[in-house]
């Protein structure tokens, strides 16, 4: 099988030793060995999320935890506000509606960040009577990064009853997200993006405030019920059969991530984002996101030169690489280059050189 290296915003490339880690024989999930594995993974995730709170580990993708956040954190008689500046923020709104909650939407043009003043105005209009807000930290559809730390600080100081739920699916492990310092109530992510793991696991750091809220919420379901998950996690285990092979992969990959160091890992992502942005601007392309709000993990390039994107990607594939078209309405108008996970400076330089060959 020819390997086409992925520079798409997930799934990302997975190292060989991590792929190999999944091939170990199975074990019983009610064994001491499995408890040790769950405990080990959770311990390392706490370092990655920079939290002293629990980190739930689910056999699901990130969308499952978008749903879990809503099911656990929002009461029937209180609204939630979904701030929508891209496709995945829009998905969280659909998830909220699907859970039968009172979902208010605040739209922000795609390509722009959600700003604290926008959040302030929306919450003030409800007199703070709002159970939670949802914000996507890194909108993968547009390459925009919203200042969730500032947003959370504002909500904490002015609207103490409102929980702050953050989707960091395409940024955690590639960007600086100190969950406790920012006092995020839920910060969720998927395995297949900047963590550079196979798809199939989702992780969420969850605050005590969120667990306290869950006690007042009916209809939490069971698979994603935080109170059930907590009961098992304190014993280093899971209510349902965990994805053992993926946990083995996660345990080893978290060692790689922590050995690199979070500072160094974020610095590398920042450097790769800079290389990509410079490449685009120097060749006469635009960038969808304004300078202060550009993602560290995915760059959304405006196709201002009107190049044939399909032709570019065909050329890249012949050279063993691939990037992504724009998302939804942005298809054709933009294309996206991901620089997340374990991508090196050399990988990036090679990709950009092959794109130059096409432009030439
Ligand atoms: C920002 C963001 N949120 C949510 C999702 C959905 O995650 P998953 O596909 O893991 O369910 C994605 C997927 O690309 C995403 O980029």
mmCIF file of C-alpha atoms and ligand atoms in Angstrom:
data_model
loop_
_atom_site.group_PDB
_atom_site.id
_atom_site.type_symbol
_atom_site.label_atom_id
_atom_site.label_comp_id
_atom_site.label_asym_id
_atom_site.label_seq_id
_atom_site.Cartn_x
_atom_site.Cartn_y
_atom_site.Cartn_z
ATOM 1 C CA UNK A 1 0.000 0.000 0.000
ATOM 2 C CA UNK A 2 1.468 3.373 -0.953
ATOM 3 C CA UNK A 3 1.498 5.709 1.984
ATOM 4 C CA UNK A 4 0.139 9.184 1.306
ATOM 5 C CA UNK A 5 1.329 11.496 4.087
ATOM 6 C CA UNK A 6 -1.573 13.409 5.590
ATOM 7 C CA UNK A 7 -1.415 17.174 5.877
ATOM 8 C CA UNK A 8 -5.177 17.266 6.333
ATOM 9 C CA UNK A 9 -6.836 18.519 9.538
ATOM 10 C CA UNK A 10 -7.386 15.026 10.875
ATOM 11 C CA UNK A 11 -6.835 12.201 10.946
ATOM 12 C CA UNK A 12 -3.167 13.021 11.207
ATOM 13 C CA UNK A 13 -0.109 10.873 10.699
ATOM 14 C CA UNK A 14 0.516 8.266 13.398
ATOM 15 C CA UNK A 15 4.051 7.074 14.209
ATOM 16 C CA UNK A 16 4.891 3.429 13.483
ATOM 17 C CA UNK A 17 5.571 2.532 17.100
ATOM 18 C CA UNK A 18 2.113 3.871 18.022
ATOM 19 C CA UNK A 19 0.477 1.805 15.282
ATOM 20 C CA UNK A 20 2.431 -1.187 16.597
ATOM 21 C CA UNK A 21 1.326 -0.566 20.170
ATOM 22 C CA UNK A 22 -2.205 -1.476 19.068
ATOM 23 C CA UNK A 23 -1.226 -5.011 18.096
ATOM 24 C CA UNK A 24 -0.621 -6.310 21.641
ATOM 25 C CA UNK A 25 -2.952 -9.151 22.732
ATOM 26 C CA UNK A 26 -6.207 -8.328 24.507
ATOM 27 C CA UNK A 27 -6.744 -8.426 28.234
ATOM 28 C CA UNK A 28 -9.839 -8.481 30.413
ATOM 29 C CA UNK A 29 -11.106 -4.993 31.063
ATOM 30 C CA UNK A 30 -11.834 -5.813 34.717
ATOM 31 C CA UNK A 31 -8.197 -6.741 35.338
ATOM 32 C CA UNK A 32 -5.527 -4.984 37.401
ATOM 33 C CA UNK A 33 -3.511 -4.636 34.189
ATOM 34 C CA UNK A 34 -6.315 -2.727 32.483
ATOM 35 C CA UNK A 35 -6.898 -0.523 35.550
ATOM 36 C CA UNK A 36 -3.194 0.328 35.468
ATOM 37 C CA UNK A 37 -3.482 1.262 31.794
ATOM 38 C CA UNK A 38 -6.528 3.514 32.321
ATOM 39 C CA UNK A 39 -4.855 5.134 35.342
ATOM 40 C CA UNK A 40 -1.655 5.697 33.411
ATOM 41 C CA UNK A 41 -3.432 7.276 30.427
ATOM 42 C CA UNK A 42 -5.551 9.511 32.640
ATOM 43 C CA UNK A 43 -2.529 10.648 34.644
ATOM 44 C CA UNK A 44 -0.701 11.696 31.476
ATOM 45 C CA UNK A 45 -3.822 13.354 30.047
ATOM 46 C CA UNK A 46 -4.081 15.490 33.187
ATOM 47 C CA UNK A 47 -0.588 16.803 32.466
ATOM 48 C CA UNK A 48 -1.532 17.482 28.850
ATOM 49 C CA UNK A 49 -4.761 19.299 29.801
ATOM 50 C CA UNK A 50 -2.898 21.052 32.653
ATOM 51 C CA UNK A 51 -5.639 20.094 35.075
ATOM 52 C CA UNK A 52 -5.987 18.612 38.517
ATOM 53 C CA UNK A 53 -9.552 17.608 37.655
ATOM 54 C CA UNK A 54 -10.599 14.356 36.047
ATOM 55 C CA UNK A 55 -10.176 13.632 32.341
ATOM 56 C CA UNK A 56 -12.806 11.255 30.996
ATOM 57 C CA UNK A 57 -11.709 8.831 28.286
ATOM 58 C CA UNK A 58 -14.402 7.658 25.886
ATOM 59 C CA UNK A 59 -14.501 5.215 23.021
ATOM 60 C CA UNK A 60 -16.100 7.732 20.672
ATOM 61 C CA UNK A 61 -14.973 10.597 18.499
ATOM 62 C CA UNK A 62 -15.019 14.214 19.679
ATOM 63 C CA UNK A 63 -18.623 14.772 18.578
ATOM 64 C CA UNK A 64 -19.686 12.285 21.255
ATOM 65 C CA UNK A 65 -18.232 14.563 23.901
ATOM 66 C CA UNK A 66 -19.921 17.618 22.385
ATOM 67 C CA UNK A 67 -23.117 15.676 23.079
ATOM 68 C CA UNK A 68 -21.954 14.614 26.555
ATOM 69 C CA UNK A 69 -21.285 18.244 27.488
ATOM 70 C CA UNK A 70 -24.833 19.230 26.596
ATOM 71 C CA UNK A 71 -26.511 16.180 28.139
ATOM 72 C CA UNK A 72 -24.715 16.662 31.459
ATOM 73 C CA UNK A 73 -24.369 20.401 31.752
ATOM 74 C CA UNK A 74 -27.662 21.919 30.622
ATOM 75 C CA UNK A 75 -30.981 21.780 32.468
ATOM 76 C CA UNK A 76 -34.303 21.555 30.639
ATOM 77 C CA UNK A 77 -35.515 25.022 31.672
ATOM 78 C CA UNK A 78 -32.348 27.007 30.966
ATOM 79 C CA UNK A 79 -30.841 27.916 27.631
ATOM 80 C CA UNK A 80 -27.395 27.247 26.291
ATOM 81 C CA UNK A 81 -25.758 29.679 23.874
ATOM 82 C CA UNK A 82 -23.843 28.199 20.954
ATOM 83 C CA UNK A 83 -21.390 30.692 19.435
ATOM 84 C CA UNK A 84 -21.123 29.777 15.772
ATOM 85 C CA UNK A 85 -18.167 30.869 13.655
ATOM 86 C CA UNK A 86 -17.658 27.741 11.577
ATOM 87 C CA UNK A 87 -18.764 24.212 10.750
ATOM 88 C CA UNK A 88 -17.863 22.536 14.031
ATOM 89 C CA UNK A 89 -19.417 25.260 16.134
ATOM 90 C CA UNK A 90 -22.513 24.775 13.966
ATOM 91 C CA UNK A 91 -22.354 21.040 14.682
ATOM 92 C CA UNK A 92 -22.383 21.737 18.440
ATOM 93 C CA UNK A 93 -25.567 23.760 17.904
ATOM 94 C CA UNK A 94 -27.146 20.857 16.038
ATOM 95 C CA UNK A 95 -26.060 18.510 18.820
ATOM 96 C CA UNK A 96 -27.685 20.855 21.368
ATOM 97 C CA UNK A 97 -30.937 20.921 19.408
ATOM 98 C CA UNK A 98 -30.748 17.146 18.978
ATOM 99 C CA UNK A 99 -30.530 16.760 22.755
ATOM 100 C CA UNK A 100 -33.811 18.702 23.001
ATOM 101 C CA UNK A 101 -32.286 21.643 24.900
ATOM 102 C CA UNK A 102 -33.079 25.335 24.526
ATOM 103 C CA UNK A 103 -30.326 26.220 22.091
ATOM 104 C CA UNK A 104 -29.737 29.886 21.285
ATOM 105 C CA UNK A 105 -27.344 30.641 18.481
ATOM 106 C CA UNK A 106 -25.083 33.650 18.106
ATOM 107 C CA UNK A 107 -23.576 33.815 14.638
ATOM 108 C CA UNK A 108 -20.159 35.250 13.935
ATOM 109 C CA UNK A 109 -18.997 35.440 10.308
ATOM 110 C CA UNK A 110 -16.928 32.405 9.255
ATOM 111 C CA UNK A 111 -13.279 33.422 9.304
ATOM 112 C CA UNK A 112 -13.683 35.561 12.413
ATOM 113 C CA UNK A 113 -13.090 34.612 16.044
ATOM 114 C CA UNK A 114 -15.627 34.583 18.861
ATOM 115 C CA UNK A 115 -14.650 37.549 21.043
ATOM 116 C CA UNK A 116 -15.288 38.196 24.743
ATOM 117 C CA UNK A 117 -17.425 41.261 23.927
ATOM 118 C CA UNK A 118 -19.733 39.133 21.762
ATOM 119 C CA UNK A 119 -20.122 36.638 24.597
ATOM 120 C CA UNK A 120 -20.679 39.436 27.108
ATOM 121 C CA UNK A 121 -23.458 40.998 25.016
ATOM 122 C CA UNK A 122 -25.228 37.663 24.525
ATOM 123 C CA UNK A 123 -25.106 36.737 28.217
ATOM 124 C CA UNK A 124 -26.102 40.247 29.334
ATOM 125 C CA UNK A 125 -29.199 40.002 27.132
ATOM 126 C CA UNK A 126 -30.237 36.912 29.135
ATOM 127 C CA UNK A 127 -29.330 38.554 32.446
ATOM 128 C CA UNK A 128 -26.851 35.716 32.868
ATOM 129 C CA UNK A 129 -29.718 33.198 32.959
ATOM 130 C CA UNK A 130 -27.885 30.689 30.836
ATOM 131 C CA UNK A 131 -26.591 27.266 31.856
ATOM 132 C CA UNK A 132 -23.636 27.092 29.496
ATOM 133 C CA UNK A 133 -21.917 28.518 26.470
ATOM 134 C CA UNK A 134 -20.214 26.472 23.785
ATOM 135 C CA UNK A 135 -17.181 27.810 21.930
ATOM 136 C CA UNK A 136 -14.816 26.098 19.512
ATOM 137 C CA UNK A 137 -11.236 27.047 20.344
ATOM 138 C CA UNK A 138 -9.811 26.207 16.937
ATOM 139 C CA UNK A 139 -12.326 26.228 14.073
ATOM 140 C CA UNK A 140 -10.918 23.599 11.754
ATOM 141 C CA UNK A 141 -13.168 24.759 8.923
ATOM 142 C CA UNK A 142 -11.645 28.251 8.865
ATOM 143 C CA UNK A 143 -8.281 28.073 10.640
ATOM 144 C CA UNK A 144 -9.474 30.574 13.243
ATOM 145 C CA UNK A 145 -8.487 30.446 16.893
ATOM 146 C CA UNK A 146 -10.756 32.176 19.405
ATOM 147 C CA UNK A 147 -9.457 33.622 22.694
ATOM 148 C CA UNK A 148 -11.175 31.101 24.962
ATOM 149 C CA UNK A 149 -9.017 32.016 27.969
ATOM 150 C CA UNK A 150 -10.278 35.608 27.824
ATOM 151 C CA UNK A 151 -13.832 34.444 27.198
ATOM 152 C CA UNK A 152 -13.738 32.114 30.201
ATOM 153 C CA UNK A 153 -12.277 34.867 32.429
ATOM 154 C CA UNK A 154 -15.119 37.183 31.446
ATOM 155 C CA UNK A 155 -17.807 34.560 32.055
ATOM 156 C CA UNK A 156 -16.280 33.564 35.416
ATOM 157 C CA UNK A 157 -16.225 37.161 36.636
ATOM 158 C CA UNK A 158 -19.602 38.376 35.346
ATOM 159 C CA UNK A 159 -21.818 35.302 34.900
ATOM 160 C CA UNK A 160 -20.921 32.844 37.659
ATOM 161 C CA UNK A 161 -23.814 30.456 36.928
ATOM 162 C CA UNK A 162 -22.810 29.891 33.324
ATOM 163 C CA UNK A 163 -20.491 26.995 32.517
ATOM 164 C CA UNK A 164 -17.889 27.354 29.769
ATOM 165 C CA UNK A 165 -17.639 24.423 27.365
ATOM 166 C CA UNK A 166 -14.737 24.443 24.934
ATOM 167 C CA UNK A 167 -14.103 22.250 21.906
ATOM 168 C CA UNK A 168 -10.349 21.883 21.512
ATOM 169 C CA UNK A 169 -10.635 18.987 19.068
ATOM 170 C CA UNK A 170 -8.101 20.335 16.591
ATOM 171 C CA UNK A 171 -5.877 22.271 18.995
ATOM 172 C CA UNK A 172 -5.223 20.349 22.206
ATOM 173 C CA UNK A 173 -1.652 18.990 22.166
ATOM 174 C CA UNK A 174 -0.759 21.534 19.474
ATOM 175 C CA UNK A 175 -1.640 24.747 21.289
ATOM 176 C CA UNK A 176 -1.404 26.122 24.808
ATOM 177 C CA UNK A 177 -4.625 25.318 26.695
ATOM 178 C CA UNK A 178 -4.137 25.487 30.480
ATOM 179 C CA UNK A 179 -7.558 24.181 31.480
ATOM 180 C CA UNK A 180 -7.360 24.948 35.215
ATOM 181 C CA UNK A 181 -5.712 28.353 34.833
ATOM 182 C CA UNK A 182 -8.438 29.342 32.365
ATOM 183 C CA UNK A 183 -11.091 27.648 34.540
ATOM 184 C CA UNK A 184 -12.714 25.838 31.635
ATOM 185 C CA UNK A 185 -15.624 23.686 32.755
ATOM 186 C CA UNK A 186 -15.307 21.247 29.907
ATOM 187 C CA UNK A 187 -12.439 21.036 27.468
ATOM 188 C CA UNK A 188 -12.885 18.217 24.976
ATOM 189 C CA UNK A 189 -10.753 16.785 22.222
ATOM 190 C CA UNK A 190 -10.418 13.855 19.811
ATOM 191 C CA UNK A 191 -7.494 11.459 19.475
ATOM 192 C CA UNK A 192 -6.932 11.829 15.722
ATOM 193 C CA UNK A 193 -5.791 15.447 15.459
ATOM 194 C CA UNK A 194 -2.871 17.115 17.284
ATOM 195 C CA UNK A 195 -2.448 14.110 19.576
ATOM 196 C CA UNK A 196 -1.465 12.138 16.463
ATOM 197 C CA UNK A 197 -3.338 9.002 17.483
ATOM 198 C CA UNK A 198 -5.720 6.885 15.423
ATOM 199 C CA UNK A 199 -9.374 8.014 15.531
ATOM 200 C CA UNK A 200 -11.691 6.394 18.064
ATOM 201 C CA UNK A 201 -10.946 7.993 21.427
ATOM 202 C CA UNK A 202 -12.207 11.262 22.867
ATOM 203 C CA UNK A 203 -11.027 12.985 26.018
ATOM 204 C CA UNK A 204 -12.631 15.672 28.188
ATOM 205 C CA UNK A 205 -11.346 17.534 31.224
ATOM 206 C CA UNK A 206 -14.426 18.184 33.360
ATOM 207 C CA UNK A 207 -14.701 20.550 36.335
ATOM 208 C CA UNK A 208 -16.304 19.858 39.729
ATOM 209 C CA UNK A 209 -18.839 22.595 38.890
ATOM 210 C CA UNK A 210 -19.933 20.585 35.862
ATOM 211 C CA UNK A 211 -20.347 17.417 37.924
ATOM 212 C CA UNK A 212 -22.383 19.372 40.485
ATOM 213 C CA UNK A 213 -24.591 20.676 37.659
ATOM 214 C CA UNK A 214 -25.031 17.168 36.228
ATOM 215 C CA UNK A 215 -26.745 16.133 39.474
ATOM 216 C CA UNK A 216 -29.531 18.613 38.648
ATOM 217 C CA UNK A 217 -29.933 17.508 35.042
ATOM 218 C CA UNK A 218 -32.318 14.766 34.020
ATOM 219 C CA UNK A 219 -31.990 12.733 30.826
ATOM 220 C CA UNK A 220 -28.207 12.427 30.963
ATOM 221 C CA UNK A 221 -28.443 9.041 29.251
ATOM 222 C CA UNK A 222 -25.944 6.418 30.409
ATOM 223 C CA UNK A 223 -22.961 5.973 28.071
ATOM 224 C CA UNK A 224 -21.935 9.627 28.405
ATOM 225 C CA UNK A 225 -23.264 10.241 31.930
ATOM 226 C CA UNK A 226 -20.435 12.057 33.731
ATOM 227 C CA UNK A 227 -21.632 10.839 37.136
ATOM 228 C CA UNK A 228 -21.430 7.212 36.004
ATOM 229 C CA UNK A 229 -18.067 7.826 34.329
ATOM 230 C CA UNK A 230 -16.730 9.486 37.488
ATOM 231 C CA UNK A 231 -17.816 6.574 39.683
ATOM 232 C CA UNK A 232 -15.666 4.242 37.586
ATOM 233 C CA UNK A 233 -12.796 6.596 36.798
ATOM 234 C CA UNK A 234 -11.960 7.110 40.474
ATOM 235 C CA UNK A 235 -11.194 3.364 40.428
ATOM 236 C CA UNK A 236 -9.171 3.722 37.183
ATOM 237 C CA UNK A 237 -11.774 1.919 35.161
ATOM 238 C CA UNK A 238 -14.655 2.548 32.763
ATOM 239 C CA UNK A 239 -18.356 1.624 32.928
ATOM 240 C CA UNK A 240 -18.303 -0.047 29.487
ATOM 241 C CA UNK A 241 -15.558 -2.009 27.718
ATOM 242 C CA UNK A 242 -12.794 0.465 26.830
ATOM 243 C CA UNK A 243 -10.975 0.544 23.482
ATOM 244 C CA UNK A 244 -7.986 -1.364 24.855
ATOM 245 C CA UNK A 245 -5.802 -1.213 21.737
ATOM 246 C CA UNK A 246 -6.332 2.523 21.390
ATOM 247 C CA UNK A 247 -5.569 3.027 25.072
ATOM 248 C CA UNK A 248 -2.252 1.231 24.583
ATOM 249 C CA UNK A 249 -1.487 3.544 21.688
ATOM 250 C CA UNK A 250 -2.516 6.598 23.743
ATOM 251 C CA UNK A 251 -0.361 5.561 26.686
ATOM 252 C CA UNK A 252 2.725 5.380 24.504
ATOM 253 C CA UNK A 253 1.979 8.497 22.439
ATOM 254 C CA UNK A 254 1.409 10.546 25.602
ATOM 255 C CA UNK A 255 4.935 9.521 26.623
ATOM 256 C CA UNK A 256 6.230 10.956 23.334
ATOM 257 C CA UNK A 257 4.192 14.136 23.811
ATOM 258 C CA UNK A 258 5.320 14.697 27.398
ATOM 259 C CA UNK A 259 8.935 13.866 26.499
ATOM 260 C CA UNK A 260 8.855 16.543 23.790
ATOM 261 C CA UNK A 261 7.427 18.888 26.443
ATOM 262 C CA UNK A 262 4.311 21.014 26.048
ATOM 263 C CA UNK A 263 6.292 24.236 25.570
ATOM 264 C CA UNK A 264 8.401 22.697 22.815
ATOM 265 C CA UNK A 265 5.390 21.036 21.215
ATOM 266 C CA UNK A 266 3.428 24.282 21.046
ATOM 267 C CA UNK A 267 6.537 26.151 19.826
ATOM 268 C CA UNK A 268 6.920 23.603 16.999
ATOM 269 C CA UNK A 269 3.268 24.014 15.983
ATOM 270 C CA UNK A 270 3.688 27.794 16.051
ATOM 271 C CA UNK A 271 6.796 27.529 13.867
ATOM 272 C CA UNK A 272 5.057 25.243 11.336
ATOM 273 C CA UNK A 273 2.053 27.588 11.222
ATOM 274 C CA UNK A 274 4.453 30.496 10.597
ATOM 275 C CA UNK A 275 6.227 28.624 7.771
ATOM 276 C CA UNK A 276 2.878 27.874 6.126
ATOM 277 C CA UNK A 277 1.533 31.415 6.512
ATOM 278 C CA UNK A 278 4.740 32.909 5.100
ATOM 279 C CA UNK A 279 4.664 30.469 2.186
ATOM 280 C CA UNK A 280 1.090 31.478 1.341
ATOM 281 C CA UNK A 281 1.551 35.247 1.696
ATOM 282 C CA UNK A 282 4.838 35.338 -0.244
ATOM 283 C CA UNK A 283 3.152 33.556 -3.147
ATOM 284 C CA UNK A 284 0.280 36.003 -3.346
ATOM 285 C CA UNK A 285 -2.366 34.008 -1.524
ATOM 286 C CA UNK A 286 -4.466 35.451 1.281
ATOM 287 C CA UNK A 287 -5.161 33.952 4.691
ATOM 288 C CA UNK A 288 -8.734 33.680 5.894
ATOM 289 C CA UNK A 289 -7.965 34.427 9.553
ATOM 290 C CA UNK A 290 -6.714 37.816 10.728
ATOM 291 C CA UNK A 291 -3.175 37.819 12.094
ATOM 292 C CA UNK A 292 -3.982 37.622 15.802
ATOM 293 C CA UNK A 293 -6.447 34.775 15.389
ATOM 294 C CA UNK A 294 -4.591 32.298 13.195
ATOM 295 C CA UNK A 295 -4.634 28.667 14.194
ATOM 296 C CA UNK A 296 -1.388 26.975 15.174
ATOM 297 C CA UNK A 297 -2.546 23.640 13.760
ATOM 298 C CA UNK A 298 -4.344 24.368 10.467
ATOM 299 C CA UNK A 299 -3.927 27.184 7.968
ATOM 300 C CA UNK A 300 -6.846 28.169 5.768
ATOM 301 C CA UNK A 301 -5.392 29.684 2.590
ATOM 302 C CA UNK A 302 -7.549 31.920 0.398
ATOM 303 C CA UNK A 303 -7.222 30.743 -3.175
ATOM 304 C CA UNK A 304 -6.779 34.311 -4.374
ATOM 305 C CA UNK A 305 -4.652 33.131 -7.304
ATOM 306 C CA UNK A 306 -7.475 30.885 -8.483
ATOM 307 C CA UNK A 307 -5.233 27.823 -8.752
ATOM 308 C CA UNK A 308 -6.672 24.452 -9.704
ATOM 309 C CA UNK A 309 -6.903 22.864 -6.258
ATOM 310 C CA UNK A 310 -7.731 19.389 -7.606
ATOM 311 C CA UNK A 311 -4.636 19.607 -9.822
ATOM 312 C CA UNK A 312 -2.495 20.684 -6.874
ATOM 313 C CA UNK A 313 -3.695 17.797 -4.727
ATOM 314 C CA UNK A 314 -3.178 15.336 -7.615
ATOM 315 C CA UNK A 315 0.388 16.565 -7.921
ATOM 316 C CA UNK A 316 0.887 16.230 -4.163
ATOM 317 C CA UNK A 317 -0.558 12.717 -4.133
ATOM 318 C CA UNK A 318 1.864 11.658 -6.868
ATOM 319 C CA UNK A 319 4.582 12.808 -4.491
ATOM 320 C CA UNK A 320 3.018 10.950 -1.546
ATOM 321 C CA UNK A 321 1.273 13.811 0.265
ATOM 322 C CA UNK A 322 -2.159 15.365 0.524
ATOM 323 C CA UNK A 323 -3.845 18.535 1.834
ATOM 324 C CA UNK A 324 -7.549 19.507 2.157
ATOM 325 C CA UNK A 325 -9.974 21.569 0.176
ATOM 326 C CA UNK A 326 -11.948 24.334 1.918
ATOM 327 C CA UNK A 327 -14.893 23.284 4.063
ATOM 328 C CA UNK A 328 -18.529 23.671 3.002
ATOM 329 C CA UNK A 329 -19.133 27.030 1.318
ATOM 330 C CA UNK A 330 -15.394 27.734 1.458
ATOM 331 C CA UNK A 331 -14.646 24.794 -0.873
ATOM 332 C CA UNK A 332 -12.824 26.040 -3.948
ATOM 333 C CA UNK A 333 -12.404 29.508 -2.395
ATOM 334 C CA UNK A 334 -9.927 28.269 0.206
ATOM 335 C CA UNK A 335 -7.760 25.238 0.862
ATOM 336 C CA UNK A 336 -6.425 23.974 4.176
ATOM 337 C CA UNK A 337 -2.961 22.854 5.121
ATOM 338 C CA UNK A 338 -2.709 21.079 8.461
ATOM 339 C CA UNK A 339 0.468 21.162 10.529
ATOM 340 C CA UNK A 340 -0.617 19.218 13.567
ATOM 341 C CA UNK A 341 0.561 16.268 15.573
ATOM 342 C CA UNK A 342 4.092 15.030 15.011
ATOM 343 C CA UNK A 343 4.772 16.940 11.761
ATOM 344 C CA UNK A 344 8.400 18.107 11.643
ATOM 345 C CA UNK A 345 9.972 21.211 10.129
ATOM 346 C CA UNK A 346 11.475 18.975 7.433
ATOM 347 C CA UNK A 347 8.062 17.435 6.602
ATOM 348 C CA UNK A 348 6.617 20.903 6.230
ATOM 349 C CA UNK A 349 9.492 22.202 4.119
ATOM 350 C CA UNK A 350 9.082 19.191 1.815
ATOM 351 C CA UNK A 351 5.335 19.758 1.430
ATOM 352 C CA UNK A 352 5.792 23.467 0.665
ATOM 353 C CA UNK A 353 8.562 22.705 -1.857
ATOM 354 C CA UNK A 354 6.314 20.259 -3.714
ATOM 355 C CA UNK A 355 3.507 22.855 -3.739
ATOM 356 C CA UNK A 356 6.033 25.275 -5.262
ATOM 357 C CA UNK A 357 6.804 22.748 -7.992
ATOM 358 C CA UNK A 358 3.108 22.746 -8.882
ATOM 359 C CA UNK A 359 2.881 26.553 -8.896
ATOM 360 C CA UNK A 360 5.943 26.720 -11.132
HETATM 361 C C1 LIG B 1 -13.121 21.662 15.850
HETATM 362 C C2 LIG B 1 -13.767 20.326 15.664
HETATM 363 N N1 LIG B 1 -14.756 19.959 16.490
HETATM 364 C C3 LIG B 1 -15.371 18.777 16.368
HETATM 365 C C4 LIG B 1 -15.010 17.888 15.387
HETATM 366 C C5 LIG B 1 -15.669 16.579 15.315
HETATM 367 O O1 LIG B 1 -14.773 15.644 15.829
HETATM 368 P P1 LIG B 1 -14.904 14.098 15.545
HETATM 369 O O2 LIG B 1 -14.793 13.902 14.078
HETATM 370 O O3 LIG B 1 -13.745 13.534 16.340
HETATM 371 O O4 LIG B 1 -16.225 13.692 16.075
HETATM 372 C C6 LIG B 1 -14.003 18.225 14.491
HETATM 373 C C7 LIG B 1 -13.620 17.297 13.409
HETATM 374 O O5 LIG B 1 -12.903 17.645 12.485
HETATM 375 C C8 LIG B 1 -13.363 19.469 14.640
HETATM 376 O O6 LIG B 1 -12.370 19.821 13.821
#
